[in-house]
Amino acid sequence: LKDTRARRLFRRASSDPFFPYTFLGRNFRALALDARWKKLPARLRCSRFQQIIQQRTAFFLEVRMWQSKKAAVLSRSSRPLPSRDDSDISYCTNCGGCCEIASGFPDFPEETELPVAWKTLFGEGLGEGHRFCPFLFEVERSGKSLCAIHPWRSFPCRAFEEEECTFLKQDGYVETVKNSRDLPAPVKSLFRRLRRKRRP
Ligand code: SF4
């Protein structure tokens, strides 16, 4: 990242235990396999990579801020903190595959407390080159997904059930992207630095 502020924000976001490091890596692998993407001039690809990291970082920090304010409000009120209602989704292994979508149909329950702009963002996505949901987080770089807005998520997210999950898991493309080693050079060095930083 060239810009100092962008570097600082990225450092802050990537040191957060919920930063979607693995999904960002897969995002870049998917782009590297994309025929249209491959045709772009190298300089343009590089600036798009930077743009993707900056947009992802900025929105990640915005959601983290909102979450901490929300937790503070809920803890002051008598309302319980919303928790994951996963009693009926025992088949879910938190692989994040179902959330690797650029955007979804923004149909949210009426009682959802999300900012209106975020619902629009869910519908439109973070922008060109983004391959996973703006609200997809990761648990401590384990590859395990976490929905940042699970209690307030959209109807289409709720409608994704075991049948769709099984279908997705059998999709060869998803596996190809997961197993691809095809990370673009600038991203590879950025990720190498992050991995080094993580070691004690
Ligand atoms: S809102 Fe949550 S459940 Fe829905 S696609 Fe995004 S991360 Fe997945």
PDB file of N, CA and C in Angstrom, residues 141-184:
ATOM      1  N   ARG A 141      -8.043 -15.845  12.069  1.00  0.00           N
ATOM      2  CA  ARG A 141      -7.316 -16.428  10.924  1.00  0.00           C
ATOM      3  C   ARG A 141      -7.375 -17.956  10.887  1.00  0.00           C
ATOM      4  N   SER A 142      -8.480 -18.501  11.353  1.00  0.00           N
ATOM      5  CA  SER A 142      -8.630 -19.960  11.393  1.00  0.00           C
ATOM      6  C   SER A 142      -9.270 -20.480  10.117  1.00  0.00           C
ATOM      7  N   GLY A 143      -9.734 -19.565   9.263  1.00  0.00           N
ATOM      8  CA  GLY A 143     -10.481 -19.981   8.080  1.00  0.00           C
ATOM      9  C   GLY A 143     -11.958 -20.178   8.403  1.00  0.00           C
ATOM     10  N   LYS A 144     -12.318 -19.990   9.681  1.00  0.00           N
ATOM     11  CA  LYS A 144     -13.721 -20.162  10.091  1.00  0.00           C
ATOM     12  C   LYS A 144     -14.440 -18.821   9.957  1.00  0.00           C
ATOM     13  N   SER A 145     -15.593 -18.874   9.324  1.00  0.00           N
ATOM     14  CA  SER A 145     -16.321 -17.631   9.063  1.00  0.00           C
ATOM     15  C   SER A 145     -17.136 -17.162  10.259  1.00  0.00           C
ATOM     16  N   LEU A 146     -17.450 -15.889  10.215  1.00  0.00           N
ATOM     17  CA  LEU A 146     -18.291 -15.290  11.244  1.00  0.00           C
ATOM     18  C   LEU A 146     -19.077 -14.179  10.564  1.00  0.00           C
ATOM     19  N   CYS A 147     -20.397 -14.212  10.690  1.00  0.00           N
ATOM     20  CA  CYS A 147     -21.204 -13.138  10.105  1.00  0.00           C
ATOM     21  C   CYS A 147     -21.259 -11.988  11.107  1.00  0.00           C
ATOM     22  N   ALA A 148     -20.783 -10.814  10.698  1.00  0.00           N
ATOM     23  CA  ALA A 148     -20.717  -9.675  11.612  1.00  0.00           C
ATOM     24  C   ALA A 148     -22.096  -9.163  12.008  1.00  0.00           C
ATOM     25  N   ILE A 149     -23.101  -9.526  11.222  1.00  0.00           N
ATOM     26  CA  ILE A 149     -24.447  -8.987  11.500  1.00  0.00           C
ATOM     27  C   ILE A 149     -25.454 -10.129  11.639  1.00  0.00           C
ATOM     28  N   HIS A 150     -24.991 -11.249  12.132  1.00  0.00           N
ATOM     29  CA  HIS A 150     -25.829 -12.455  12.120  1.00  0.00           C
ATOM     30  C   HIS A 150     -27.266 -12.226  12.626  1.00  0.00           C
ATOM     31  N   PRO A 151     -27.467 -11.563  13.768  1.00  0.00           N
ATOM     32  CA  PRO A 151     -28.846 -11.408  14.249  1.00  0.00           C
ATOM     33  C   PRO A 151     -29.691 -10.505  13.348  1.00  0.00           C
ATOM     34  N   TRP A 152     -29.035  -9.717  12.502  1.00  0.00           N
ATOM     35  CA  TRP A 152     -29.754  -8.736  11.684  1.00  0.00           C
ATOM     36  C   TRP A 152     -29.649  -9.045  10.192  1.00  0.00           C
ATOM     37  N   ARG A 153     -29.174 -10.236   9.860  1.00  0.00           N
ATOM     38  CA  ARG A 153     -28.883 -10.559   8.451  1.00  0.00           C
ATOM     39  C   ARG A 153     -30.161 -10.633   7.605  1.00  0.00           C
ATOM     40  N   SER A 154     -29.957 -10.681   6.290  1.00  0.00           N
ATOM     41  CA  SER A 154     -31.085 -10.606   5.342  1.00  0.00           C
ATOM     42  C   SER A 154     -31.864 -11.925   5.267  1.00  0.00           C
ATOM     43  N   PHE A 155     -33.037 -11.868   4.644  1.00  0.00           N
ATOM     44  CA  PHE A 155     -33.826 -13.093   4.429  1.00  0.00           C
ATOM     45  C   PHE A 155     -33.091 -14.091   3.531  1.00  0.00           C
ATOM     46  N   PRO A 156     -32.486 -13.634   2.408  1.00  0.00           N
ATOM     47  CA  PRO A 156     -31.769 -14.622   1.572  1.00  0.00           C
ATOM     48  C   PRO A 156     -30.689 -15.365   2.354  1.00  0.00           C
ATOM     49  N   CYS A 157     -30.016 -14.695   3.287  1.00  0.00           N
ATOM     50  CA  CYS A 157     -29.000 -15.380   4.098  1.00  0.00           C
ATOM     51  C   CYS A 157     -29.662 -16.451   4.965  1.00  0.00           C
ATOM     52  N   ARG A 158     -30.818 -16.104   5.496  1.00  0.00           N
ATOM     53  CA  ARG A 158     -31.532 -17.056   6.372  1.00  0.00           C
ATOM     54  C   ARG A 158     -32.054 -18.238   5.567  1.00  0.00           C
ATOM     55  N   ALA A 159     -32.339 -18.002   4.278  1.00  0.00           N
ATOM     56  CA  ALA A 159     -32.954 -19.055   3.454  1.00  0.00           C
ATOM     57  C   ALA A 159     -31.937 -20.077   2.948  1.00  0.00           C
ATOM     58  N   PHE A 160     -30.665 -19.810   3.147  1.00  0.00           N
ATOM     59  CA  PHE A 160     -29.629 -20.734   2.656  1.00  0.00           C
ATOM     60  C   PHE A 160     -29.590 -21.946   3.568  1.00  0.00           C
ATOM     61  N   GLU A 161     -30.022 -23.089   3.058  1.00  0.00           N
ATOM     62  CA  GLU A 161     -30.167 -24.255   3.931  1.00  0.00           C
ATOM     63  C   GLU A 161     -29.256 -25.403   3.512  1.00  0.00           C
ATOM     64  N   GLU A 162     -29.455 -26.542   4.162  1.00  0.00           N
ATOM     65  CA  GLU A 162     -28.537 -27.680   3.984  1.00  0.00           C
ATOM     66  C   GLU A 162     -28.369 -28.100   2.522  1.00  0.00           C
ATOM     67  N   GLU A 163     -29.485 -28.089   1.786  1.00  0.00           N
ATOM     68  CA  GLU A 163     -29.418 -28.529   0.383  1.00  0.00           C
ATOM     69  C   GLU A 163     -28.466 -27.636  -0.424  1.00  0.00           C
ATOM     70  N   GLU A 164     -28.619 -26.314  -0.242  1.00  0.00           N
ATOM     71  CA  GLU A 164     -27.765 -25.374  -0.968  1.00  0.00           C
ATOM     72  C   GLU A 164     -26.314 -25.512  -0.511  1.00  0.00           C
ATOM     73  N   CYS A 165     -26.161 -25.743   0.804  1.00  0.00           N
ATOM     74  CA  CYS A 165     -24.818 -25.887   1.383  1.00  0.00           C
ATOM     75  C   CYS A 165     -24.107 -27.102   0.762  1.00  0.00           C
ATOM     76  N   THR A 166     -24.806 -28.232   0.681  1.00  0.00           N
ATOM     77  CA  THR A 166     -24.231 -29.452   0.109  1.00  0.00           C
ATOM     78  C   THR A 166     -23.851 -29.212  -1.351  1.00  0.00           C
ATOM     79  N   PHE A 167     -24.739 -28.539  -2.075  1.00  0.00           N
ATOM     80  CA  PHE A 167     -24.492 -28.253  -3.491  1.00  0.00           C
ATOM     81  C   PHE A 167     -23.219 -27.414  -3.640  1.00  0.00           C
ATOM     82  N   LEU A 168     -23.115 -26.405  -2.802  1.00  0.00           N
ATOM     83  CA  LEU A 168     -21.956 -25.507  -2.873  1.00  0.00           C
ATOM     84  C   LEU A 168     -20.656 -26.246  -2.558  1.00  0.00           C
ATOM     85  N   LYS A 169     -20.724 -27.102  -1.548  1.00  0.00           N
ATOM     86  CA  LYS A 169     -19.512 -27.823  -1.137  1.00  0.00           C
ATOM     87  C   LYS A 169     -19.028 -28.775  -2.229  1.00  0.00           C
ATOM     88  N   GLN A 170     -19.976 -29.193  -3.092  1.00  0.00           N
ATOM     89  CA  GLN A 170     -19.585 -30.119  -4.171  1.00  0.00           C
ATOM     90  C   GLN A 170     -19.132 -29.371  -5.427  1.00  0.00           C
ATOM     91  N   ASP A 171     -19.218 -28.050  -5.382  1.00  0.00           N
ATOM     92  CA  ASP A 171     -18.860 -27.250  -6.551  1.00  0.00           C
ATOM     93  C   ASP A 171     -17.335 -27.243  -6.734  1.00  0.00           C
ATOM     94  N   GLY A 172     -16.879 -27.740  -7.852  1.00  0.00           N
ATOM     95  CA  GLY A 172     -15.440 -27.833  -8.110  1.00  0.00           C
ATOM     96  C   GLY A 172     -14.748 -26.483  -8.107  1.00  0.00           C
ATOM     97  N   TYR A 173     -15.462 -25.431  -8.564  1.00  0.00           N
ATOM     98  CA  TYR A 173     -14.824 -24.111  -8.658  1.00  0.00           C
ATOM     99  C   TYR A 173     -14.403 -23.597  -7.286  1.00  0.00           C
ATOM    100  N   VAL A 174     -15.289 -23.807  -6.296  1.00  0.00           N
ATOM    101  CA  VAL A 174     -14.980 -23.337  -4.939  1.00  0.00           C
ATOM    102  C   VAL A 174     -13.682 -23.989  -4.460  1.00  0.00           C
ATOM    103  N   GLU A 175     -13.556 -25.306  -4.692  1.00  0.00           N
ATOM    104  CA  GLU A 175     -12.343 -26.027  -4.272  1.00  0.00           C
ATOM    105  C   GLU A 175     -11.113 -25.528  -5.030  1.00  0.00           C
ATOM    106  N   THR A 176     -11.299 -25.259  -6.334  1.00  0.00           N
ATOM    107  CA  THR A 176     -10.171 -24.774  -7.140  1.00  0.00           C
ATOM    108  C   THR A 176      -9.633 -23.477  -6.557  1.00  0.00           C
ATOM    109  N   VAL A 177     -10.554 -22.573  -6.221  1.00  0.00           N
ATOM    110  CA  VAL A 177     -10.125 -21.277  -5.675  1.00  0.00           C
ATOM    111  C   VAL A 177      -9.447 -21.474  -4.324  1.00  0.00           C
ATOM    112  N   LYS A 178     -10.047 -22.342  -3.492  1.00  0.00           N
ATOM    113  CA  LYS A 178      -9.487 -22.566  -2.148  1.00  0.00           C
ATOM    114  C   LYS A 178      -8.068 -23.108  -2.236  1.00  0.00           C
ATOM    115  N   ASN A 179      -7.843 -24.020  -3.184  1.00  0.00           N
ATOM    116  CA  ASN A 179      -6.549 -24.692  -3.248  1.00  0.00           C
ATOM    117  C   ASN A 179      -5.538 -23.993  -4.145  1.00  0.00           C
ATOM    118  N   SER A 180      -5.994 -22.966  -4.860  1.00  0.00           N
ATOM    119  CA  SER A 180      -5.076 -22.299  -5.780  1.00  0.00           C
ATOM    120  C   SER A 180      -3.932 -21.627  -5.017  1.00  0.00           C
ATOM    121  N   ARG A 181      -2.741 -21.705  -5.596  1.00  0.00           N
ATOM    122  CA  ARG A 181      -1.587 -21.018  -4.981  1.00  0.00           C
ATOM    123  C   ARG A 181      -1.306 -19.722  -5.757  1.00  0.00           C
ATOM    124  N   ASP A 182      -2.239 -19.393  -6.637  1.00  0.00           N
ATOM    125  CA  ASP A 182      -2.005 -18.339  -7.602  1.00  0.00           C
ATOM    126  C   ASP A 182      -2.227 -16.931  -7.045  1.00  0.00           C
ATOM    127  N   LEU A 183      -1.482 -16.567  -6.021  1.00  0.00           N
ATOM    128  CA  LEU A 183      -1.642 -15.216  -5.454  1.00  0.00           C
ATOM    129  C   LEU A 183      -0.766 -14.228  -6.220  1.00  0.00           C
ATOM    130  N   PRO A 184      -1.320 -13.067  -6.595  1.00  0.00           N
ATOM    131  CA  PRO A 184      -0.503 -12.072  -7.292  1.00  0.00           C
ATOM    132  C   PRO A 184       0.686 -11.626  -6.420  1.00  0.00           C
TER     133      PRO A 184
END
